[in-house]
Short mmCIF file of C-alpha atoms in Angstrom, two decimals:
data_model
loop_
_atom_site.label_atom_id
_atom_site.label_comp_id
_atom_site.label_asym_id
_atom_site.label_seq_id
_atom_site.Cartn_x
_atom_site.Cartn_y
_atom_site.Cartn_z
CA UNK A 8 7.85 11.71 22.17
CA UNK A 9 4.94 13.65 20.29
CA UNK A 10 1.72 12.67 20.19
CA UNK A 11 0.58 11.34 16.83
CA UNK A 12 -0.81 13.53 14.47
CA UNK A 13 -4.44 13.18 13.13
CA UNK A 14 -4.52 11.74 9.30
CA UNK A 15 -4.44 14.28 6.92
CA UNK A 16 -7.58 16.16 5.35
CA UNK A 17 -7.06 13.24 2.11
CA UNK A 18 -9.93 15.51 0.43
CA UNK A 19 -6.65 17.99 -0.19
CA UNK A 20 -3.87 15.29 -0.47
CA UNK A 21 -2.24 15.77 -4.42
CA UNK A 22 0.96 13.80 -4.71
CA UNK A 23 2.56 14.55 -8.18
CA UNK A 24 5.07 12.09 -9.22
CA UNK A 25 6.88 11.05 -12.03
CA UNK A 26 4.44 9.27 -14.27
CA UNK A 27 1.89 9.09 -11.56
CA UNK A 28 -0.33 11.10 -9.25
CA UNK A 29 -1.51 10.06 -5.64
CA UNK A 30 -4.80 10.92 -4.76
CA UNK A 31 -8.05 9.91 -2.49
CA UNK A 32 -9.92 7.44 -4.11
CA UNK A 33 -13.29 8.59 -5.45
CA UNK A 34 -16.50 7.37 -6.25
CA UNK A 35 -15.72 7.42 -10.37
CA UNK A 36 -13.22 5.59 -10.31
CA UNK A 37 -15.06 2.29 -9.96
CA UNK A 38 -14.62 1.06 -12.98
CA UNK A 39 -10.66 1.73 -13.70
CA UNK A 40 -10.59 -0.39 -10.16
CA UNK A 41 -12.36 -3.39 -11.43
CA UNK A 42 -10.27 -3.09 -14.73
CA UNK A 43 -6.77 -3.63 -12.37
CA UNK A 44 -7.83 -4.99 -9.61
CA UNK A 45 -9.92 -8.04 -11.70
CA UNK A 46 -6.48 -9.63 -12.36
CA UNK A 47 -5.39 -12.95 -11.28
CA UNK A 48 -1.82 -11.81 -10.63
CA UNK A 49 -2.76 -9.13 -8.56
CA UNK A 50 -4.02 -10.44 -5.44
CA UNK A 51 -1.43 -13.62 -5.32
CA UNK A 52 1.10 -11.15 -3.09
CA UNK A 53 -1.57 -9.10 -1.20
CA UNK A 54 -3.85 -10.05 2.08
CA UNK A 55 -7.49 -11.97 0.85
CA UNK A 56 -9.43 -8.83 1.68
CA UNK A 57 -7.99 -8.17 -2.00
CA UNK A 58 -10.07 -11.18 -3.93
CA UNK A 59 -10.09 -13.05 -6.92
CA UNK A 60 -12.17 -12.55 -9.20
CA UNK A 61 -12.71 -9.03 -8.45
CA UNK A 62 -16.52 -7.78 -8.71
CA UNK A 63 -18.52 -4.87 -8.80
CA UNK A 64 -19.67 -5.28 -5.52
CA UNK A 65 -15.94 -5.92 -3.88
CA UNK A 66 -15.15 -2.82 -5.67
CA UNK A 67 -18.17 -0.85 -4.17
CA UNK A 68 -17.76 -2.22 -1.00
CA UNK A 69 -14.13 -1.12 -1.19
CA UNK A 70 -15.11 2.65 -2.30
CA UNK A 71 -17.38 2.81 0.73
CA UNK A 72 -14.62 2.10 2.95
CA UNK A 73 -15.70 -1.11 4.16
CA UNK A 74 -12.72 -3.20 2.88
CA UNK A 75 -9.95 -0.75 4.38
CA UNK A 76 -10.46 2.44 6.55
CA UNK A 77 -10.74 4.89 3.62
CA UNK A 78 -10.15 7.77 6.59
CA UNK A 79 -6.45 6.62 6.43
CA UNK A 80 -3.91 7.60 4.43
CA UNK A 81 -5.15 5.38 1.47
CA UNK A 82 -4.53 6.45 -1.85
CA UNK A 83 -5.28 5.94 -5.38
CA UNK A 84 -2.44 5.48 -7.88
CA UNK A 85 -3.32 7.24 -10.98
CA UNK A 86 -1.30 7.00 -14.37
CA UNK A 87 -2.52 8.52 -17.39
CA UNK A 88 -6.25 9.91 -15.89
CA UNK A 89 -6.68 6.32 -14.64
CA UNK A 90 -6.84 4.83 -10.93
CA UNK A 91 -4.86 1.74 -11.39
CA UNK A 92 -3.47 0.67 -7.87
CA UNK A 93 -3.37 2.05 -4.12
CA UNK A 94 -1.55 2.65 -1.68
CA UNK A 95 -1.92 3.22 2.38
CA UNK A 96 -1.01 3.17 5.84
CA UNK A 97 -3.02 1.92 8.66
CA UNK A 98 -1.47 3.67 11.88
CA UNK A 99 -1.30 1.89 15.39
CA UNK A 100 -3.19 2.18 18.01
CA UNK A 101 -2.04 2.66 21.93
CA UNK A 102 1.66 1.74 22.16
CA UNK A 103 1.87 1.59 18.66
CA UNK A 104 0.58 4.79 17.65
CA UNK A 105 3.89 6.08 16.34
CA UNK A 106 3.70 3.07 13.77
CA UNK A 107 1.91 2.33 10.67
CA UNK A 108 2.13 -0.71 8.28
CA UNK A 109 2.54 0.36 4.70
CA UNK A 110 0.57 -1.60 1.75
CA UNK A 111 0.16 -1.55 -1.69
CA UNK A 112 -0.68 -2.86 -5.20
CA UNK A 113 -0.63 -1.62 -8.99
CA UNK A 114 -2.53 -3.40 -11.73
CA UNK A 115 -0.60 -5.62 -14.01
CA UNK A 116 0.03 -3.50 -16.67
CA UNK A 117 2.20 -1.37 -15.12
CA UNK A 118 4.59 -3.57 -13.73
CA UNK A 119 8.41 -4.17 -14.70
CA UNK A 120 8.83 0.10 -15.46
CA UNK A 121 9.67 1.07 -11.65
CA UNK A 122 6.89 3.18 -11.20
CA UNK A 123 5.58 1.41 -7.49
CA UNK A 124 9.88 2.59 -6.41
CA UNK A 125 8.90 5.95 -7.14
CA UNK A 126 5.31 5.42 -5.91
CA UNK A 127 6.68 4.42 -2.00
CA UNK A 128 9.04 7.02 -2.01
CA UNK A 129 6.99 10.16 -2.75
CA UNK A 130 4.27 8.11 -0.17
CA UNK A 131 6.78 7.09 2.39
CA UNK A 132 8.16 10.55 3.82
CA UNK A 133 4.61 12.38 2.88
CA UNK A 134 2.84 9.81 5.21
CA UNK A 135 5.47 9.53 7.67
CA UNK A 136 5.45 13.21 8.46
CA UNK A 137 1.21 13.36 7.75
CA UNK A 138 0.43 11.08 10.66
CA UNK A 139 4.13 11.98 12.92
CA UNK A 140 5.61 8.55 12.36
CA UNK A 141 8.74 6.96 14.07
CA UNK A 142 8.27 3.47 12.23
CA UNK A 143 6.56 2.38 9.04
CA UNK A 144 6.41 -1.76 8.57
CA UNK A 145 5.37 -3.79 5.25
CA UNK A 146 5.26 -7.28 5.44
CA UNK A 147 5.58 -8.83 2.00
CA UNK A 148 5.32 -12.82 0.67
CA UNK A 149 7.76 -14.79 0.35
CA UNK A 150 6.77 -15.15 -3.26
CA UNK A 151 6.73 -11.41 -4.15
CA UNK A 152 10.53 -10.71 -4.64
CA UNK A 153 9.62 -7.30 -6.58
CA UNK A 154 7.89 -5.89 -3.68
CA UNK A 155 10.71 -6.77 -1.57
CA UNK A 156 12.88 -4.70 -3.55
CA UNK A 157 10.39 -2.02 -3.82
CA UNK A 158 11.09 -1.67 -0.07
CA UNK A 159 14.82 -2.31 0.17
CA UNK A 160 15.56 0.65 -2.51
CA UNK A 161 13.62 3.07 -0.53
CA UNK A 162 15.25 2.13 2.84
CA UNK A 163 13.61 -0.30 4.33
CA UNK A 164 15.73 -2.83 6.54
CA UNK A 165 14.93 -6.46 6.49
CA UNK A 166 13.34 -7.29 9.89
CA UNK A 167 13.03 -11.38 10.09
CA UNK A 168 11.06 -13.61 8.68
CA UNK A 169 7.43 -15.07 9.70
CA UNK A 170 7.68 -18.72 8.38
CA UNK A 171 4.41 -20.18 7.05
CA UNK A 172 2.51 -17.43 8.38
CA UNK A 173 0.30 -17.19 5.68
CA UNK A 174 -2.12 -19.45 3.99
CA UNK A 175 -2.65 -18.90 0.28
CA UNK A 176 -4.01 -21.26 -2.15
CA UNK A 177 -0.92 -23.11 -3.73
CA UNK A 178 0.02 -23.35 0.22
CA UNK A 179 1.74 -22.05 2.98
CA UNK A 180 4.17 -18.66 2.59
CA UNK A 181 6.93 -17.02 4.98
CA UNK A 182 6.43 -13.32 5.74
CA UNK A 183 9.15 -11.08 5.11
CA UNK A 184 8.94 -7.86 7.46
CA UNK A 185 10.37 -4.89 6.45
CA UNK A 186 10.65 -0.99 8.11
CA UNK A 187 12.06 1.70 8.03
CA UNK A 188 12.38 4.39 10.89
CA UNK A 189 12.53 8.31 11.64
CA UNK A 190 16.31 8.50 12.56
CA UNK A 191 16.12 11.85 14.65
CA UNK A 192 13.97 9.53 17.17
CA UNK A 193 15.73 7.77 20.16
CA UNK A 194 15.67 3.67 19.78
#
């Protein structure tokens, strides 16, 4: 199996999409962050590194790369001149190294037109061959049905299910885990 390739120069990285652009974050767009990100909704399906109320300082903290490893493959999602949501991979490590687990999020205002479908797949197969992938993973609540099928209509397979794995505040949630995998790789 090959080694795992180095994350892309992001400086460079230009996704064009329909309706959308992928791009590194940068230090202007602070403000279009707080305006999506400061949204109640938002967080409810995402990890609490992503909190609620979102300030200035979580979104400074966040554009210095001390929320998420900005050196990753983590993008901005921009629609109409405006960074509105992100997306990323963290790779493995070790015996993991051909894997990465997939997130995302898009402010509220742009749900419900199937923009994050589009989104994952011009990310997906960019990131999977960026970084030399065999497997990319997303976990998603089991309160988040729309991210679910984000996943399943870009080929992710259902994995299993982590019951009341996570703690949120209206209570315990199941974990769905999703992936998809390189076929032209040996299981």
């Amino acid at each position: 199996m090959a080694e795992p390739a180095s994350p892309p120069a992001l400086q460079d990285v230009r996704i064009v999409g329909d309706g959308f652009v992928l791009r590194p974050w940068r230090g202007d767009d602070l403000d279009s962050l707080l305006l999506h990100a400061n949204d109640a909704r938002v967080p409810r399906g995402l990890s609490s590194r992503f909190p609620h109320p979102y300030t200035r300082a979580d979104g400074e903290a966040f554009l210095r790369g001390e929320v998420v490893n900005l050196a990753d493959p983590v993008l901005a999602i921009e629609i109409d001149g405006q960074a509105c949501g992100g997306i990323g991979a963290h790779p493995g490590r070790g015996e993991r190294s051909h894997g990465a687990e997939l997130g995302y999020w898009l402010g509220q205002r742009h749900w419900g037109r199937g923009l994050m479908s589009r989104i994952v797949a011009a990310y997906v197969p960019w990131v999977m061959q960026s970084l030399n992938l065999t497997r990319l993973q997303a976990s998603v609540l089991d309160s988040n049905p729309a991210s679910a099928r984000v996943l399943l209509k870009n080929d992710f397979q259902p994995e299993g299910i982590l019951r009341a794995a996570v703690r949120k505040a209206d209570g315990l949630h199941d974990l769905r885990i999703f992936s998809r995998l390189l076929r032209n790789e040996p299981a």
